[in-house]
XYZ file of C-alpha atoms in Angstrom:
656
model
C -86.881 -51.129 27.584
C -83.724 -51.549 29.585
C -83.948 -51.425 33.393
C -81.842 -48.879 35.432
C -79.416 -51.784 36.026
C -78.891 -52.310 32.511
C -78.078 -48.711 32.044
C -75.725 -48.547 35.013
C -73.814 -51.550 33.861
C -73.474 -50.037 30.321
C -72.535 -46.520 31.645
C -69.728 -48.189 33.517
C -68.291 -49.700 30.596
C -68.827 -46.594 27.938
C -68.063 -43.106 28.225
C -70.571 -41.529 30.461
C -71.218 -38.098 32.236
C -72.578 -38.587 35.510
C -73.942 -34.942 35.731
C -77.347 -36.427 34.383
C -78.123 -38.805 37.176
C -81.608 -38.969 36.039
C -80.250 -41.586 33.214
C -79.376 -44.145 35.662
C -82.815 -44.634 37.022
C -84.973 -43.923 33.921
C -87.154 -46.536 32.101
C -85.998 -44.779 28.813
C -83.017 -46.711 26.974
C -80.010 -44.780 26.588
C -77.626 -44.533 23.596
C -73.901 -43.253 23.238
C -73.070 -43.642 19.665
C -75.493 -40.961 18.245
C -73.722 -38.048 19.941
C -70.783 -39.508 21.517
C -71.884 -39.099 24.988
C -74.554 -40.941 26.725
C -78.231 -39.805 26.568
C -81.634 -40.954 26.350
C -82.876 -42.339 23.029
C -85.502 -39.769 23.032
C -82.955 -37.027 23.106
C -80.634 -38.537 20.547
C -80.464 -36.668 16.969
C -81.229 -39.837 15.295
C -83.810 -42.794 14.694
C -82.176 -45.572 17.102
C -82.426 -49.332 17.304
C -80.904 -50.972 20.186
C -80.384 -54.951 20.272
C -79.559 -56.581 23.409
C -77.481 -60.009 24.269
C -80.823 -61.272 25.419
C -82.483 -60.584 22.387
C -79.685 -62.147 20.308
C -80.143 -65.409 22.480
C -83.742 -65.512 22.375
C -84.226 -64.996 18.792
C -81.455 -67.076 17.989
C -79.498 -64.607 15.771
C -76.661 -66.235 13.937
C -74.924 -62.885 12.691
C -75.317 -59.591 12.032
C -77.418 -60.372 8.789
C -80.179 -61.954 10.952
C -80.128 -58.941 13.139
C -80.444 -56.279 10.329
C -82.942 -58.214 8.566
C -85.477 -57.304 11.633
C -84.906 -53.682 11.908
C -87.043 -51.130 9.772
C -85.567 -49.439 7.112
C -82.663 -52.146 6.262
C -82.432 -55.048 3.891
C -79.718 -57.413 3.024
C -78.627 -59.484 0.140
C -76.114 -62.364 -0.345
C -74.573 -63.330 -3.515
C -72.920 -66.981 -2.199
C -69.636 -64.964 -1.342
C -70.642 -61.942 0.546
C -73.672 -60.401 2.633
C -74.221 -56.698 2.000
C -76.494 -54.008 3.740
C -78.993 -52.036 2.266
C -80.480 -49.121 3.823
C -83.487 -46.783 3.230
C -83.881 -46.970 -0.459
C -80.526 -48.176 -1.456
C -78.897 -51.577 -1.785
C -75.808 -50.708 -4.102
C -74.730 -53.690 -6.112
C -70.778 -54.197 -6.171
C -70.462 -52.597 -2.744
C -68.730 -54.417 -0.095
C -70.730 -52.460 2.813
C -68.652 -49.446 2.399
C -71.674 -46.744 3.055
C -72.305 -47.935 6.734
C -69.774 -47.428 9.416
C -69.144 -50.199 11.932
C -67.774 -49.811 15.190
C -66.497 -52.370 17.699
C -66.587 -50.466 21.322
C -66.080 -47.503 19.275
C -63.199 -48.722 17.054
C -63.720 -48.294 13.249
C -63.429 -51.651 11.496
C -64.141 -50.558 7.853
C -60.909 -51.420 6.272
C -58.720 -49.383 3.824
C -58.729 -51.127 0.659
C -62.641 -51.660 -0.087
C -63.859 -49.565 2.804
C -66.069 -52.559 3.907
C -66.441 -55.110 6.662
C -67.832 -58.707 6.700
C -71.802 -58.790 8.323
C -72.093 -62.848 8.276
C -70.009 -65.353 10.001
C -66.789 -63.663 9.114
C -67.807 -60.631 11.679
C -64.706 -59.345 13.340
C -66.364 -60.191 16.655
C -68.234 -63.454 17.582
C -71.883 -62.747 18.180
C -71.937 -64.702 21.378
C -69.554 -61.940 23.195
C -71.602 -59.059 22.026
C -73.350 -57.236 25.015
C -75.792 -54.827 22.774
C -75.716 -53.124 19.447
C -76.576 -49.426 18.713
C -77.929 -48.975 15.319
C -78.134 -45.220 14.406
C -79.782 -44.325 11.005
C -79.168 -41.511 8.757
C -76.079 -39.380 7.846
C -73.326 -39.845 10.395
C -70.366 -37.895 9.078
C -70.875 -34.796 10.967
C -69.125 -36.741 14.111
C -67.538 -39.920 12.229
C -66.565 -38.622 8.889
C -65.797 -41.283 5.895
C -68.655 -44.194 5.647
C -71.100 -42.865 7.828
C -73.361 -42.591 4.830
C -76.405 -44.524 5.752
C -75.792 -45.320 9.232
C -73.317 -46.215 11.766
C -73.458 -49.605 13.768
C -71.510 -49.605 16.971
C -71.250 -53.303 18.423
C -70.406 -53.216 22.298
C -68.808 -56.275 23.584
C -69.458 -57.828 26.889
C -67.309 -57.218 29.889
C -65.294 -59.667 32.061
C -67.853 -59.570 34.888
C -70.821 -60.476 32.264
C -69.392 -63.990 32.274
C -67.550 -64.665 35.580
C -66.199 -67.997 34.240
C -65.728 -70.240 31.298
C -68.566 -70.096 28.856
C -68.579 -72.876 26.187
C -70.898 -72.602 23.207
C -71.309 -75.229 20.570
C -73.779 -75.613 17.729
C -74.588 -77.802 14.874
C -77.181 -77.703 12.127
C -78.213 -77.917 8.429
C -75.495 -78.150 5.799
C -73.022 -79.966 8.094
C -72.558 -76.474 9.841
C -70.670 -76.653 13.372
C -69.297 -73.967 15.638
C -67.820 -73.679 18.913
C -67.003 -70.666 21.079
C -64.808 -70.541 24.374
C -64.827 -67.240 26.486
C -63.363 -66.505 29.600
C -64.219 -63.518 31.915
C -64.055 -62.062 35.214
C -63.376 -58.771 37.164
C -60.630 -59.358 39.967
C -60.537 -57.717 43.328
C -57.674 -55.792 42.154
C -60.164 -53.702 39.807
C -58.671 -55.640 36.746
C -61.432 -56.700 34.351
C -60.491 -59.364 31.618
C -62.443 -61.139 28.578
C -61.061 -63.718 26.316
C -62.879 -65.413 23.513
C -62.001 -67.741 20.620
C -64.341 -69.279 18.209
C -64.436 -71.719 15.053
C -67.135 -72.053 12.642
C -67.348 -74.176 9.506
C -70.042 -75.302 7.171
C -70.216 -77.170 3.966
C -72.859 -75.028 2.512
C -75.462 -75.916 -0.182
C -74.110 -79.120 -1.724
C -75.942 -78.696 -4.920
C -77.173 -75.469 -6.377
C -78.660 -74.923 -9.906
C -78.258 -72.030 -12.055
C -80.103 -72.295 -15.342
C -77.839 -69.776 -17.000
C -74.951 -72.371 -16.729
C -77.273 -75.335 -18.077
C -75.087 -76.913 -20.378
C -73.184 -80.311 -20.451
C -69.880 -78.372 -20.301
C -70.748 -76.821 -16.831
C -72.088 -79.549 -15.468
C -75.745 -79.029 -16.604
C -75.864 -75.800 -14.294
C -75.240 -77.422 -11.071
C -72.556 -76.360 -8.474
C -71.930 -79.213 -6.448
C -69.745 -79.022 -3.076
C -68.509 -75.622 -3.800
C -70.079 -73.388 -1.131
C -68.019 -74.365 1.886
C -67.267 -71.727 4.330
C -64.781 -71.661 7.366
C -64.035 -68.957 9.944
C -61.971 -68.588 13.138
C -61.981 -65.972 15.433
C -60.066 -64.587 18.467
C -60.926 -61.531 20.764
C -59.369 -60.227 23.946
C -60.144 -57.238 26.243
C -58.553 -55.877 29.264
C -59.331 -52.902 31.374
C -58.264 -51.367 34.590
C -59.577 -47.791 35.694
C -60.085 -45.803 32.729
C -57.905 -47.768 30.299
C -58.819 -50.303 28.011
C -56.759 -52.497 25.960
C -58.317 -54.729 23.282
C -57.487 -56.844 20.041
C -59.249 -59.033 17.608
C -58.359 -61.444 14.803
C -60.378 -62.992 12.397
C -59.972 -65.183 9.331
C -62.783 -66.557 6.669
C -62.663 -68.867 3.909
C -65.262 -68.983 1.350
C -65.633 -70.956 -1.892
C -67.542 -69.289 -4.798
C -70.241 -71.398 -6.546
C -71.612 -68.894 -8.862
C -69.090 -68.447 -11.647
C -68.773 -64.565 -11.186
C -66.209 -62.693 -13.263
C -66.225 -65.263 -16.127
C -64.604 -67.785 -14.011
C -64.865 -71.614 -14.524
C -68.230 -72.788 -13.337
C -68.505 -75.540 -10.314
C -64.544 -75.341 -9.669
C -63.370 -75.726 -5.943
C -60.559 -73.324 -6.848
C -62.447 -70.177 -6.881
C -62.508 -69.186 -3.238
C -61.588 -66.113 -1.231
C -59.844 -65.424 2.171
C -60.643 -62.484 4.439
C -58.355 -61.715 7.229
C -58.389 -58.952 9.847
C -56.666 -57.711 12.969
C -56.839 -55.011 15.410
C -55.399 -53.685 18.362
C -56.780 -50.589 20.439
C -55.890 -48.751 23.451
C -58.637 -46.365 24.906
C -58.403 -44.059 28.042
C -61.207 -42.169 29.237
C -61.200 -40.062 32.516
C -63.468 -37.362 33.901
C -61.367 -34.313 34.877
C -62.380 -32.199 37.949
C -63.521 -29.527 35.885
C -66.296 -31.803 34.120
C -64.316 -32.541 31.063
C -64.929 -35.812 29.743
C -61.703 -36.953 27.991
C -61.522 -39.835 25.737
C -58.167 -40.611 23.962
C -57.571 -43.782 21.711
C -54.669 -45.114 19.712
C -55.255 -48.072 17.194
C -53.323 -50.175 14.965
C -55.518 -52.269 11.925
C -54.384 -54.940 9.285
C -56.634 -56.234 6.383
C -55.661 -59.077 4.180
C -57.659 -60.573 1.043
C -56.720 -63.409 -0.980
C -58.446 -64.830 -3.833
C -57.951 -67.704 -6.189
C -59.994 -67.590 -9.390
C -60.195 -70.542 -11.883
C -59.996 -69.349 -15.518
C -60.218 -71.728 -18.505
C -57.633 -70.316 -21.060
C -57.901 -73.276 -23.586
C -59.260 -70.831 -26.176
C -56.043 -68.383 -25.832
C -53.582 -69.972 -28.190
C -52.297 -73.250 -27.196
C -53.043 -72.631 -23.707
C -55.261 -75.561 -22.807
C -55.209 -75.605 -18.942
C -57.479 -74.336 -16.141
C -55.513 -71.547 -14.534
C -55.611 -70.156 -11.229
C -55.541 -66.581 -11.286
C -54.465 -65.129 -7.862
C -54.872 -61.720 -6.102
C -54.062 -60.322 -2.838
C -54.856 -57.102 -1.070
C -52.970 -55.979 1.981
C -53.867 -52.984 4.101
C -52.189 -51.628 7.147
C -52.949 -48.575 9.179
C -52.743 -46.788 12.427
C -54.367 -43.787 14.016
C -55.495 -41.868 17.025
C -58.485 -39.860 18.344
C -59.077 -37.459 21.044
C -62.514 -36.291 22.201
C -63.285 -33.650 24.984
C -66.999 -33.372 26.034
C -68.022 -30.699 28.610
C -70.926 -29.123 29.971
C -70.517 -25.215 29.600
C -73.144 -22.326 30.765
C -75.367 -24.705 32.305
C -77.322 -25.617 28.977
C -74.586 -26.384 26.522
C -72.720 -29.675 26.194
C -70.053 -29.376 23.869
C -67.863 -32.073 22.190
C -64.762 -31.354 20.437
C -62.709 -33.845 18.816
C -59.922 -34.729 16.240
C -59.115 -38.108 14.420
C -55.799 -39.057 12.290
C -55.566 -42.009 10.094
C -52.248 -42.976 8.601
C -53.034 -45.827 5.784
C -48.922 -47.093 5.564
C -50.079 -50.065 3.272
C -52.503 -50.024 0.528
C -51.550 -52.824 -2.050
C -53.106 -54.946 -4.291
C -51.639 -57.276 -6.792
C -53.080 -59.663 -9.499
C -51.515 -62.294 -11.322
C -51.244 -65.692 -13.201
C -48.635 -67.967 -14.142
C -47.829 -66.067 -17.260
C -47.849 -62.345 -16.252
C -48.894 -59.837 -13.494
C -52.077 -57.954 -14.380
C -52.283 -55.661 -11.283
C -49.965 -54.035 -8.734
C -51.331 -51.261 -6.799
C -48.510 -49.984 -4.076
C -49.934 -46.617 -2.257
C -50.185 -45.038 1.036
C -52.449 -42.112 2.096
C -53.611 -40.197 5.123
C -56.524 -38.560 6.378
C -57.331 -36.348 9.381
C -60.574 -34.740 10.678
C -61.734 -32.166 13.142
C -65.662 -31.944 14.538
C -67.109 -29.905 16.684
C -70.931 -30.562 18.354
C -73.041 -28.380 20.825
C -75.932 -29.877 22.393
C -78.068 -26.994 23.359
C -80.870 -27.118 25.990
C -82.724 -24.197 24.621
C -85.752 -24.949 26.767
C -86.761 -27.648 29.423
C -88.436 -29.188 26.530
C -86.291 -28.254 23.496
C -82.938 -29.190 22.653
C -80.929 -27.935 19.391
C -77.981 -30.220 18.313
C -75.640 -28.729 16.088
C -72.415 -30.269 14.553
C -69.930 -29.798 11.977
C -66.780 -32.001 10.700
C -63.762 -31.224 8.131
C -61.923 -33.952 6.779
C -58.785 -33.613 4.744
C -57.606 -36.609 2.356
C -54.080 -36.523 0.940
C -55.122 -37.920 -2.453
C -58.643 -36.301 -3.076
C -61.019 -33.697 -2.489
C -61.382 -32.455 1.459
C -65.055 -32.680 2.783
C -66.972 -30.739 5.211
C -70.285 -32.022 6.707
C -72.823 -30.295 8.977
C -75.721 -31.600 10.783
C -78.457 -29.933 12.565
C -81.255 -31.510 14.702
C -84.215 -29.954 16.888
C -85.509 -32.351 19.344
C -88.976 -31.183 20.916
C -91.081 -32.337 23.973
C -94.489 -30.900 23.180
C -96.089 -32.700 26.007
C -95.390 -35.789 28.247
C -94.249 -38.684 26.391
C -94.223 -37.091 23.156
C -91.064 -36.588 21.184
C -90.583 -34.826 17.832
C -87.213 -34.872 15.885
C -86.350 -32.705 13.062
C -82.986 -33.583 11.674
C -81.081 -32.503 8.574
C -77.608 -34.026 7.948
C -74.796 -34.374 5.212
C -72.446 -37.331 4.776
C -69.968 -38.246 2.291
C -67.961 -41.437 1.159
C -64.609 -40.765 -0.670
C -63.951 -43.654 -3.358
C -61.581 -46.113 -2.026
C -58.429 -47.661 -3.332
C -60.448 -50.668 -5.198
C -62.803 -48.274 -7.073
C -60.017 -45.690 -7.860
C -57.192 -48.013 -8.820
C -58.293 -51.380 -9.810
C -57.183 -52.363 -13.504
C -56.570 -55.977 -14.137
C -56.930 -55.461 -18.243
C -59.314 -58.399 -18.343
C -62.252 -58.120 -15.948
C -62.337 -54.456 -14.799
C -60.486 -51.177 -15.411
C -59.503 -47.916 -13.571
C -62.045 -45.136 -13.894
C -60.569 -42.049 -15.790
C -62.113 -40.015 -12.900
C -64.147 -40.510 -9.618
C -65.308 -38.185 -7.125
C -66.646 -38.742 -3.656
C -70.349 -39.331 -3.448
C -72.427 -37.255 -0.972
C -75.800 -37.288 0.684
C -78.128 -34.799 2.183
C -80.697 -36.150 4.493
C -83.912 -34.630 5.843
C -85.720 -36.528 8.588
C -89.008 -36.048 10.761
C -89.299 -38.493 13.648
C -92.154 -38.982 16.178
C -91.434 -40.900 19.050
C -94.691 -41.513 21.262
C -95.116 -43.485 24.480
C -98.649 -44.892 24.178
C -98.892 -46.365 27.613
C -96.755 -48.213 30.147
C -95.955 -51.014 27.652
C -96.566 -49.708 24.135
C -94.181 -47.104 22.114
C -94.661 -45.784 18.693
C -91.784 -44.718 16.378
C -92.432 -43.103 13.105
C -90.079 -41.453 10.327
C -90.638 -39.700 7.508
C -87.217 -39.157 5.363
C -85.696 -37.936 2.147
C -82.283 -38.511 1.129
C -80.603 -36.794 -1.850
C -77.456 -38.589 -2.912
C -75.255 -36.849 -5.624
C -72.150 -38.526 -7.494
C -73.309 -42.005 -6.389
C -70.373 -44.448 -7.140
C -71.698 -47.988 -8.751
C -69.850 -50.588 -10.624
C -71.010 -50.669 -14.332
C -70.165 -52.331 -17.337
C -68.509 -50.237 -20.293
C -70.273 -50.715 -23.200
C -67.192 -50.365 -25.714
C -64.835 -53.087 -24.069
C -67.305 -54.875 -21.854
C -65.292 -54.170 -18.836
C -66.503 -53.437 -15.291
C -65.635 -49.809 -14.175
C -66.694 -47.760 -11.172
C -68.515 -44.504 -12.353
C -70.281 -41.773 -10.782
C -73.804 -41.946 -11.565
C -76.620 -39.526 -11.864
C -78.041 -38.163 -8.624
C -80.766 -40.345 -6.844
C -83.500 -39.305 -4.534
C -85.151 -41.573 -1.906
C -88.082 -41.002 -0.113
C -89.504 -43.240 2.628
C -91.731 -43.911 5.754
C -91.032 -45.972 8.571
C -93.561 -47.016 11.303
C -92.846 -49.195 14.330
C -94.971 -50.273 17.285
C -92.956 -51.478 20.119
C -94.288 -53.699 22.967
C -92.892 -54.709 26.179
C -94.632 -56.423 29.249
C -93.440 -57.301 32.821
C -94.923 -60.927 32.157
C -91.973 -61.308 29.777
C -93.713 -60.767 26.478
C -91.919 -58.511 23.845
C -93.015 -57.746 20.251
C -92.407 -55.168 17.603
C -94.503 -54.476 14.109
C -92.813 -52.487 11.810
C -93.956 -51.047 7.965
C -91.603 -49.366 5.802
C -92.037 -48.033 2.333
C -89.259 -46.713 0.406
C -88.788 -45.373 -3.135
C -85.529 -44.512 -4.692
C -85.508 -42.933 -8.273
C -82.867 -41.562 -10.819
C -83.460 -37.720 -10.877
C -82.900 -37.606 -14.773
C -85.084 -40.089 -15.659
C -87.217 -41.147 -12.733
C -86.113 -44.845 -13.379
C -86.235 -46.981 -10.199
C -82.888 -48.214 -8.584
C -81.933 -51.700 -8.623
C -82.047 -54.109 -5.426
C -84.389 -51.970 -3.333
C -87.531 -53.317 -2.200
C -90.222 -50.685 -2.072
C -92.516 -52.261 1.090
C -91.218 -54.092 4.059
C -93.284 -55.482 7.129
C -91.576 -57.106 10.207
C -92.919 -58.583 13.049
C -91.143 -59.918 15.948
C -92.557 -61.631 19.130
C -90.927 -63.053 22.183
C -92.459 -64.963 24.944
C -91.762 -65.702 28.519
C -91.103 -69.169 29.646
C -94.277 -71.129 28.460
C -93.985 -75.056 28.655
C -91.267 -77.338 30.181
C -88.728 -74.347 30.374
C -88.944 -73.234 26.983
C -89.612 -69.796 25.732
C -90.394 -69.180 22.053
C -89.406 -66.176 19.805
C -90.587 -65.641 16.274
C -89.320 -63.076 13.515
C -91.313 -62.548 10.138
C -90.186 -60.454 7.348
C -92.169 -59.690 4.189
C -90.410 -57.985 1.301
C -91.748 -56.950 -1.904
C -89.842 -57.504 -5.271
C -86.559 -55.849 -6.064
C -85.456 -54.630 -9.612
C -82.530 -56.402 -11.111
C -79.788 -55.182 -13.429
C -81.723 -56.864 -16.426
C -84.757 -54.974 -15.744
C -86.699 -57.966 -14.405
C -88.203 -58.305 -11.042
C -87.353 -60.839 -8.014
C -90.626 -62.188 -6.439
C -91.694 -60.785 -3.134
C -91.460 -63.338 -0.141
C -92.429 -63.768 3.487
C -89.386 -65.446 5.680
C -90.140 -66.870 9.239
C -87.586 -67.936 11.713
C -88.470 -69.710 15.051
C -86.390 -70.158 17.881
C -87.176 -72.112 21.321
C -85.173 -71.425 24.139
C -84.441 -73.218 27.397
C -81.820 -71.152 30.005
C -81.625 -73.836 32.425
C -81.826 -77.306 31.025
C -79.814 -78.275 33.985
C -77.595 -75.843 36.177
C -75.963 -73.389 33.945
C -76.840 -75.029 30.595
C -78.884 -73.149 28.109
C -80.453 -75.007 24.850
C -82.102 -73.263 21.951
C -83.635 -74.784 18.812
C -83.692 -72.653 15.731
C -85.682 -73.061 12.389
C -84.803 -70.452 9.745
C -87.086 -70.119 6.516
C -89.563 -71.874 8.634
C -91.945 -72.242 5.504
C -89.179 -73.145 3.148
C -89.650 -69.915 1.095
C -88.143 -69.974 -2.267
C -86.716 -66.483 -2.992
C -83.668 -64.812 -4.754
C -81.730 -61.670 -4.599
C -80.591 -59.615 -7.662
C -77.027 -60.352 -9.090
C -74.454 -58.033 -9.482
C -72.553 -56.847 -12.818
C -70.145 -59.565 -12.236
C -72.765 -62.287 -12.201
C -74.107 -64.066 -15.209
C -77.187 -64.949 -13.312
C -79.800 -61.950 -13.223
C -81.111 -63.362 -9.618
C -79.113 -65.421 -6.710
C -81.346 -68.216 -5.393
C -81.311 -68.140 -1.498
C -81.330 -71.155 0.765
C -84.670 -72.893 1.973
C -85.361 -74.263 5.657
C -82.243 -74.875 7.549
C -81.963 -75.542 11.313
C -79.734 -74.962 14.341
C -79.142 -76.963 17.784
C -77.337 -74.724 20.064
C -75.844 -75.567 23.692
C -74.502 -72.855 25.899
C -72.681 -74.062 29.221
C -71.383 -71.525 31.820
C -68.550 -72.973 34.375
C -68.318 -70.676 37.533
C -64.676 -70.376 38.546
């Protein structure tokens, strides 16, 4: 559990109503993202997970992928180009994480071309400057609108006072992987608080990957050699004074593709992609004398994707060269948001908000040396209004009701309600019954991509929707142990999926038949004053098409996850172990991946010498061989993953 001083520090950074002073001194964690005001986790209308900076350091998490893999109800997959999020019975292949909304300090980072975001080393903020992460499961469109389909993930960055000097972090590890982060932070006497951070990451990746589907002399006998490299650079800045906070970020990632996807030349260093994102955000928060909490935000974002694809034209007439097919996607958007939260009539906490977003550029171009295949150049805008009432019906009963209406200039409007009952029948017991809806509008890529060679645009594409029903039990067993259990059903209609048209063998996005997912999650959490912390969770999820009861691809039915962190044990070192069991996943070709068990071990010494931390991480400790299903664009039915790797990390803080 977070201690009182952690809650105070968090409240000082985030929007907070100080009417409920009990939050400051409670041993129950508090959360902001679920309702857009700070409340106890036990009072939030959702199943919540919170990851702190301390846990990121203890467990040696390298990216959001590592974090999500430890949480009940989530799974990830990796196709050697991108990492993808799956949640509660869904892991839609061909999706660039558009069904989870990601925020950085409340700023939406899903871009406007693919509606997605990077969750591995290309994360918009470096993991070393993350203070805490709030993961809110379930349908969140009643407050957040588009993309808040399965979950909302809010990354809270550190403040200047959390560093108070210059921090240098360096790491080295397997596959010739190196990273460096330099951060400066402080809070000055005049009240100004500043955080600056820059990082570089590079890795050769796996230098020899074997794919049996390409086992032919013309394709290097199936061996992809030295075509798995990756580079990333990242800059983040935040300055605040009083209620005003200005922040901005820049990220650029380069990744070579070793899989020969989209019928490209196998084992070619030409096939690679660059992802670049930028954002500027100005947020103002104030508490009026009337008790109204006002939050205003103005933002600008930019996204650029560049892809180089190697194609063999030797069979096309007299063309005999390997041709570099290129494509660029460029998005720009700006917007604003205003939220007012106020306590009314002693038992109502009302939140009223509006959001506007103008996509001033939605451009995608694809060409080779002979012709242009794709030229999309559009603009659009959207606005949304939302209202939420958190009603204290009785001392032990809260009803949370919310509704949001969104307008899109180019597709259908959407109205999404949510209602939750939070009941404390006895001390230390909380029951939550939640019904919510969400939607995801088709993005520019899904609507318009048509290169006439690998993929075509759909004749029609409608937004997909989800109806969610969930029952949650949160039980404090004693001073050290908590039990959280969830039983849920998700009903998805018009799911948008990348498929292959049997008539012309071109990829195309289509609305598929309805799907129902049912599942249960049980987690036991333990925290002891001696410094031991642990969690053990079991998840069962089953997703089937309603019309034929066929199982959905890329979904493990069973997951068991175990995390254990120790206090200092020997020679100043503590240890943290995370283990994940995952059952098989169905592939596109109706096969099944093998089940697997992954174990990661991190040893941490936070005081090798003054202000110097050292951690040693071993990932996939037992060198498990495992794979994830390939997507429609892959010849491979399954994509093999890395074996055992290690990382050595140093962190030094220079006080100024």
